Short mmCIF file of N, CA, C and O in Angstrom, two decimals:
data_model
loop_
_atom_site.label_atom_id
_atom_site.label_comp_id
_atom_site.label_asym_id
_atom_site.label_seq_id
_atom_site.Cartn_x
_atom_site.Cartn_y
_atom_site.Cartn_z
N UNK A 1 25.37 60.68 -28.94
CA UNK A 1 26.06 59.79 -29.71
C UNK A 1 27.81 60.12 -29.55
O UNK A 1 28.15 61.37 -29.04
N UNK A 2 28.49 59.11 -28.95
CA UNK A 2 29.83 59.38 -28.94
C UNK A 2 30.40 59.87 -29.88
O UNK A 2 30.28 59.83 -31.12
N UNK A 3 32.21 60.36 -29.77
CA UNK A 3 32.99 60.86 -30.97
C UNK A 3 33.76 59.98 -31.38
O UNK A 3 34.74 60.16 -32.06
N UNK A 4 33.58 58.63 -30.82
CA UNK A 4 35.11 57.48 -31.01
C UNK A 4 34.55 56.72 -32.46
O UNK A 4 33.15 57.60 -33.24
N UNK A 5 35.61 56.78 -33.06
CA UNK A 5 35.41 55.89 -34.54
C UNK A 5 34.55 54.82 -34.31
O UNK A 5 34.55 53.97 -33.86
N UNK A 6 34.05 54.82 -35.45
CA UNK A 6 32.90 53.81 -36.11
C UNK A 6 33.72 52.49 -36.11
O UNK A 6 34.92 52.42 -36.21
N UNK A 7 32.90 51.23 -35.47
CA UNK A 7 33.66 49.95 -35.86
C UNK A 7 32.32 49.14 -36.23
O UNK A 7 31.09 49.55 -36.48
N UNK A 8 32.86 47.89 -36.47
CA UNK A 8 31.94 47.08 -37.46
C UNK A 8 31.41 45.75 -36.25
O UNK A 8 32.59 45.50 -35.35
N UNK A 9 30.38 45.23 -35.93
CA UNK A 9 30.04 44.19 -35.45
C UNK A 9 29.51 43.16 -36.22
O UNK A 9 28.21 43.42 -36.67
N UNK A 10 30.03 41.82 -36.02
CA UNK A 10 29.86 40.96 -36.75
C UNK A 10 28.42 39.95 -36.55
O UNK A 10 28.27 39.96 -34.93
N UNK A 11 27.03 39.76 -37.05
CA UNK A 11 26.02 39.34 -36.40
C UNK A 11 25.26 38.71 -37.23
O UNK A 11 25.73 38.49 -38.55
N UNK A 12 24.36 37.77 -36.90
CA UNK A 12 23.53 37.24 -38.30
C UNK A 12 22.09 38.02 -38.72
O UNK A 12 22.11 39.00 -38.14
N UNK A 13 22.06 37.73 -40.12
CA UNK A 13 21.19 38.30 -40.99
C UNK A 13 19.84 38.81 -40.01
O UNK A 13 19.29 39.58 -40.15
N UNK A 14 19.21 37.60 -39.21
CA UNK A 14 18.11 37.63 -38.44
C UNK A 14 18.39 38.64 -37.59
O UNK A 14 17.37 39.82 -36.94
N UNK A 15 19.09 39.13 -36.73
CA UNK A 15 19.84 39.76 -35.69
C UNK A 15 19.67 41.25 -36.36
O UNK A 15 19.20 42.46 -35.25
N UNK A 16 20.35 41.34 -37.68
CA UNK A 16 20.35 42.46 -38.19
C UNK A 16 19.20 42.81 -38.68
O UNK A 16 19.20 44.36 -38.40
N UNK A 17 18.61 42.38 -39.08
CA UNK A 17 16.88 42.57 -39.55
C UNK A 17 16.32 43.14 -38.44
O UNK A 17 15.50 43.90 -38.49
N UNK A 18 16.47 42.40 -36.85
CA UNK A 18 15.73 43.03 -35.64
C UNK A 18 16.39 44.18 -35.54
O UNK A 18 15.25 45.29 -35.02
N UNK A 19 17.41 44.20 -35.39
CA UNK A 19 17.90 45.74 -35.42
C UNK A 19 17.46 46.95 -36.08
O UNK A 19 17.30 47.77 -35.50
N UNK A 20 17.42 46.51 -37.46
CA UNK A 20 16.98 47.70 -37.88
C UNK A 20 15.51 47.68 -37.87
O UNK A 20 15.17 49.00 -37.76
N UNK A 21 14.77 46.93 -37.43
CA UNK A 21 13.14 47.06 -37.24
C UNK A 21 13.29 48.11 -36.19
O UNK A 21 12.50 49.25 -35.93
N UNK A 22 14.02 47.59 -34.80
CA UNK A 22 13.88 48.40 -33.70
C UNK A 22 14.48 49.80 -33.90
O UNK A 22 14.09 50.65 -33.45
N UNK A 23 15.65 50.29 -34.59
CA UNK A 23 16.03 50.97 -34.94
C UNK A 23 15.23 52.11 -35.61
O UNK A 23 15.57 53.33 -35.89
N UNK A 24 14.17 51.93 -36.65
CA UNK A 24 13.48 52.14 -37.27
C UNK A 24 12.59 53.36 -36.50
O UNK A 24 12.31 54.32 -36.33
N UNK A 25 12.30 52.80 -35.26
CA UNK A 25 11.78 53.44 -33.71
C UNK A 25 12.22 54.11 -33.10
O UNK A 25 11.94 55.29 -32.52
N UNK A 26 13.72 54.16 -32.93
CA UNK A 26 14.60 54.95 -32.17
C UNK A 26 15.60 55.82 -32.67
O UNK A 26 16.38 56.36 -32.13
N UNK A 27 15.77 55.85 -34.30
CA UNK A 27 17.02 56.51 -35.06
C UNK A 27 17.63 55.68 -35.83
O UNK A 27 16.92 54.76 -36.69
N UNK A 28 19.28 55.49 -35.61
CA UNK A 28 19.64 54.56 -35.98
C UNK A 28 20.18 53.07 -35.22
O UNK A 28 19.64 52.97 -34.06
N UNK A 29 20.56 52.25 -35.97
CA UNK A 29 21.31 51.13 -35.34
C UNK A 29 22.25 51.87 -34.11
O UNK A 29 22.17 51.31 -33.32
N UNK A 30 23.24 52.48 -34.57
CA UNK A 30 24.33 53.12 -33.77
C UNK A 30 23.53 53.33 -32.67
O UNK A 30 23.90 53.21 -31.41
N UNK A 31 22.58 54.34 -32.50
CA UNK A 31 22.11 55.14 -31.41
C UNK A 31 21.41 53.78 -30.76
O UNK A 31 21.38 53.70 -29.33
N UNK A 32 20.68 52.64 -31.14
CA UNK A 32 20.12 51.65 -30.70
C UNK A 32 21.07 50.84 -29.53
O UNK A 32 21.15 50.44 -28.50
N UNK A 33 22.15 50.65 -30.50
CA UNK A 33 23.46 49.82 -29.90
C UNK A 33 23.76 50.53 -28.65
O UNK A 33 24.25 50.04 -27.40
N UNK A 34 24.07 51.63 -28.53
CA UNK A 34 24.45 52.79 -27.52
C UNK A 34 23.48 52.78 -26.57
O UNK A 34 24.01 52.71 -25.44
N UNK A 35 22.08 53.06 -26.62
CA UNK A 35 21.13 53.02 -25.71
C UNK A 35 21.07 51.78 -25.03
O UNK A 35 21.15 51.48 -23.94
N UNK A 36 21.23 50.82 -25.72
CA UNK A 36 21.30 49.16 -25.09
C UNK A 36 22.43 49.19 -24.22
O UNK A 36 22.49 48.48 -22.88
N UNK A 37 23.92 49.68 -24.83
CA UNK A 37 25.11 49.42 -23.91
C UNK A 37 25.03 50.02 -22.46
O UNK A 37 25.25 49.67 -21.58
N UNK A 38 24.60 51.48 -22.68
CA UNK A 38 24.20 51.99 -21.36
C UNK A 38 22.95 51.80 -20.52
O UNK A 38 22.96 52.44 -19.29
N UNK A 39 22.24 51.28 -21.15
CA UNK A 39 20.95 50.67 -20.08
C UNK A 39 21.13 49.26 -19.39
O UNK A 39 20.57 49.26 -18.56
N UNK A 40 22.38 48.34 -19.76
CA UNK A 40 22.33 47.13 -19.10
C UNK A 40 23.56 47.36 -17.77
O UNK A 40 24.63 47.96 -18.34
N UNK A 41 23.62 46.65 -16.95
CA UNK A 41 24.56 46.45 -16.39
C UNK A 41 25.47 45.44 -16.03
O UNK A 41 25.06 44.32 -16.46
N UNK A 42 26.67 45.45 -15.95
CA UNK A 42 27.79 44.26 -15.63
C UNK A 42 27.49 43.92 -14.55
O UNK A 42 26.74 44.05 -13.71
N UNK A 43 27.71 42.71 -14.63
CA UNK A 43 27.57 41.81 -13.09
C UNK A 43 28.51 42.36 -11.87
O UNK A 43 27.81 42.24 -11.16
N UNK A 44 29.29 42.82 -12.24
CA UNK A 44 30.42 43.63 -11.34
C UNK A 44 29.35 45.21 -11.05
O UNK A 44 29.16 45.39 -9.73
N UNK A 45 28.77 45.38 -11.95
CA UNK A 45 28.01 46.81 -11.48
C UNK A 45 26.88 46.35 -10.61
O UNK A 45 26.19 47.07 -9.96
N UNK A 46 26.37 45.19 -11.19
CA UNK A 46 25.03 44.80 -10.58
C UNK A 46 25.19 44.60 -8.91
O UNK A 46 24.68 44.69 -8.09
N UNK A 47 26.47 43.80 -8.90
CA UNK A 47 26.85 43.42 -7.28
C UNK A 47 27.17 44.88 -6.82
O UNK A 47 26.63 45.09 -5.25
N UNK A 48 27.90 46.18 -7.31
CA UNK A 48 28.36 47.03 -6.78
C UNK A 48 26.63 47.51 -5.83
O UNK A 48 26.75 48.00 -4.91
N UNK A 49 25.99 47.56 -6.83
CA UNK A 49 24.24 48.63 -6.57
C UNK A 49 23.83 47.63 -5.64
O UNK A 49 22.98 48.21 -4.55
N UNK A 50 23.74 46.14 -5.55
CA UNK A 50 23.48 45.44 -4.75
C UNK A 50 23.76 45.81 -3.23
O UNK A 50 23.29 46.01 -2.07
N UNK A 51 25.16 46.13 -3.35
CA UNK A 51 26.02 46.35 -1.82
C UNK A 51 25.33 47.70 -1.31
O UNK A 51 25.19 47.48 -0.34
N UNK A 52 25.43 48.66 -2.35
CA UNK A 52 24.93 50.16 -1.87
C UNK A 52 23.02 49.79 -1.55
O UNK A 52 22.98 50.55 -0.44
N UNK A 53 22.24 49.04 -2.05
CA UNK A 53 21.12 49.06 -1.35
C UNK A 53 20.68 48.07 -0.41
O UNK A 53 20.02 48.77 0.51
N UNK A 54 21.76 47.39 -0.11
CA UNK A 54 22.04 46.46 1.25
C UNK A 54 22.15 47.35 2.27
O UNK A 54 21.58 47.63 3.31
N UNK A 55 23.34 48.34 2.10
CA UNK A 55 23.43 49.24 2.76
C UNK A 55 22.55 50.00 3.49
O UNK A 55 22.49 50.60 4.76
N UNK A 56 21.64 50.78 2.47
CA UNK A 56 21.06 51.80 2.36
C UNK A 56 19.43 51.23 3.54
O UNK A 56 18.95 51.88 3.68
N UNK A 57 19.12 49.72 3.17
CA UNK A 57 18.56 49.38 3.82
C UNK A 57 18.79 48.75 5.11
O UNK A 57 18.35 48.31 5.85
N UNK A 58 20.26 49.12 5.55
CA UNK A 58 20.41 48.59 6.98
C UNK A 58 20.94 46.97 6.97
O UNK A 58 20.70 46.06 8.17
N UNK A 59 21.14 46.45 5.67
CA UNK A 59 21.19 45.34 5.81
C UNK A 59 22.45 44.22 5.93
O UNK A 59 23.17 45.13 5.13
N UNK A 60 23.27 43.50 6.32
CA UNK A 60 24.20 43.13 6.40
C UNK A 60 24.44 42.19 4.64
O UNK A 60 23.46 41.51 4.64
N UNK A 61 25.10 42.66 3.88
CA UNK A 61 25.21 41.65 2.48
C UNK A 61 26.07 40.56 2.94
O UNK A 61 27.04 39.93 2.48
N UNK A 62 24.92 39.19 2.71
CA UNK A 62 25.37 38.06 3.38
C UNK A 62 25.01 37.11 2.06
O UNK A 62 24.57 37.80 1.01
N UNK A 63 26.06 36.03 2.05
CA UNK A 63 25.82 35.23 1.02
C UNK A 63 23.45 35.26 0.31
O UNK A 63 23.59 34.60 -1.05
N UNK A 64 23.31 34.87 1.23
CA UNK A 64 21.66 34.67 1.03
C UNK A 64 21.17 36.19 0.79
O UNK A 64 20.41 36.23 -0.32
N UNK A 65 21.58 36.99 1.08
CA UNK A 65 20.92 38.41 0.64
C UNK A 65 21.76 38.47 -0.92
O UNK A 65 20.79 38.61 -1.87
N UNK A 66 22.86 38.04 -1.28
CA UNK A 66 23.36 38.00 -2.16
C UNK A 66 22.49 37.34 -3.44
O UNK A 66 22.09 37.61 -4.66
N UNK A 67 22.46 36.01 -2.79
CA UNK A 67 21.58 35.09 -3.76
C UNK A 67 20.12 35.39 -4.02
O UNK A 67 19.48 35.49 -5.40
N UNK A 68 19.68 36.33 -3.11
CA UNK A 68 17.99 36.74 -3.07
C UNK A 68 18.57 37.65 -4.61
O UNK A 68 17.25 38.36 -5.34
N UNK A 69 19.11 38.92 -4.35
CA UNK A 69 19.35 39.52 -5.34
C UNK A 69 19.90 38.89 -6.87
O UNK A 69 19.43 39.87 -7.85
N UNK A 70 20.76 38.22 -7.21
CA UNK A 70 20.86 37.86 -8.17
C UNK A 70 19.03 36.91 -8.79
O UNK A 70 19.43 37.30 -9.48
N UNK A 71 18.71 36.67 -8.04
CA UNK A 71 17.30 35.73 -8.61
C UNK A 71 16.35 36.47 -8.65
O UNK A 71 15.72 36.77 -10.08
N UNK A 72 16.31 38.17 -8.34
CA UNK A 72 16.00 38.88 -8.32
C UNK A 72 16.10 39.69 -9.67
O UNK A 72 15.39 39.76 -10.93
N UNK A 73 17.51 39.75 -10.02
CA UNK A 73 17.89 40.42 -11.11
C UNK A 73 17.60 39.17 -12.75
O UNK A 73 17.19 39.90 -13.85
N UNK A 74 17.52 37.99 -12.10
CA UNK A 74 17.11 37.05 -13.04
C UNK A 74 15.61 37.20 -13.55
O UNK A 74 15.35 36.75 -14.80
N UNK A 75 14.68 37.37 -12.58
CA UNK A 75 13.38 37.70 -12.81
C UNK A 75 13.10 38.50 -13.54
O UNK A 75 12.53 38.75 -14.61
N UNK A 76 14.03 40.07 -13.61
CA UNK A 76 14.20 41.14 -14.46
C UNK A 76 14.39 40.48 -15.83
O UNK A 76 13.50 40.78 -16.82
N UNK A 77 15.11 39.99 -16.10
CA UNK A 77 15.84 39.43 -17.53
C UNK A 77 14.53 38.73 -17.70
O UNK A 77 14.65 39.22 -19.24
N UNK A 78 14.05 37.99 -17.19
CA UNK A 78 12.98 36.95 -17.73
C UNK A 78 11.77 37.80 -18.25
O UNK A 78 11.20 37.79 -19.20
N UNK A 79 11.66 38.83 -17.42
CA UNK A 79 10.13 39.69 -17.77
C UNK A 79 10.45 40.71 -19.03
O UNK A 79 9.91 40.83 -19.59
N UNK A 80 11.96 40.61 -19.25
CA UNK A 80 12.31 41.62 -20.30
C UNK A 80 12.75 40.78 -21.69
O UNK A 80 12.82 41.44 -22.67
N UNK A 81 12.66 39.31 -21.41
CA UNK A 81 12.73 38.86 -22.83
C UNK A 81 13.95 38.11 -22.99
O UNK A 81 14.35 37.58 -23.86
N UNK A 82 15.02 38.70 -21.72
CA UNK A 82 16.29 38.29 -21.97
C UNK A 82 16.61 36.71 -21.41
O UNK A 82 15.66 36.22 -20.48
N UNK A 83 17.74 36.32 -21.40
CA UNK A 83 18.25 35.12 -21.30
C UNK A 83 18.64 35.41 -19.65
O UNK A 83 19.58 36.47 -19.21
N UNK A 84 18.25 34.24 -18.40
CA UNK A 84 18.79 34.56 -17.24
C UNK A 84 19.81 34.11 -17.20
O UNK A 84 20.58 33.04 -17.79
N UNK A 85 21.22 34.57 -16.26
CA UNK A 85 22.55 34.40 -16.33
C UNK A 85 22.78 33.70 -15.15
O UNK A 85 22.21 33.57 -13.87
#
C-alpha cells in the first residue's frame, strides 16, 4: 500500500457493494483498487509493449500488426469480462 493521502471515489451503490465483496477476498477496498490500477495497462503502455514485442519478434510494426495487437487486447478484455475498447 502506498503512503499517499487517501481520497474518495464516487460510484454507484451496486459498484460499491461489488467492491466490498471482492475486497473480502483480497483485503481492503483500497488494496483491491491499488491491485486493479497496477494490473491494467493504459493504451500508451499497450502500444509501447506492442512495439517492444514486434521488435523482439523481428517484425516491422505496421498498421496491420498494430490492428492485430489491438484485436488481441480486445479479446483479452472480453474474456476477462470487461468491455472492449
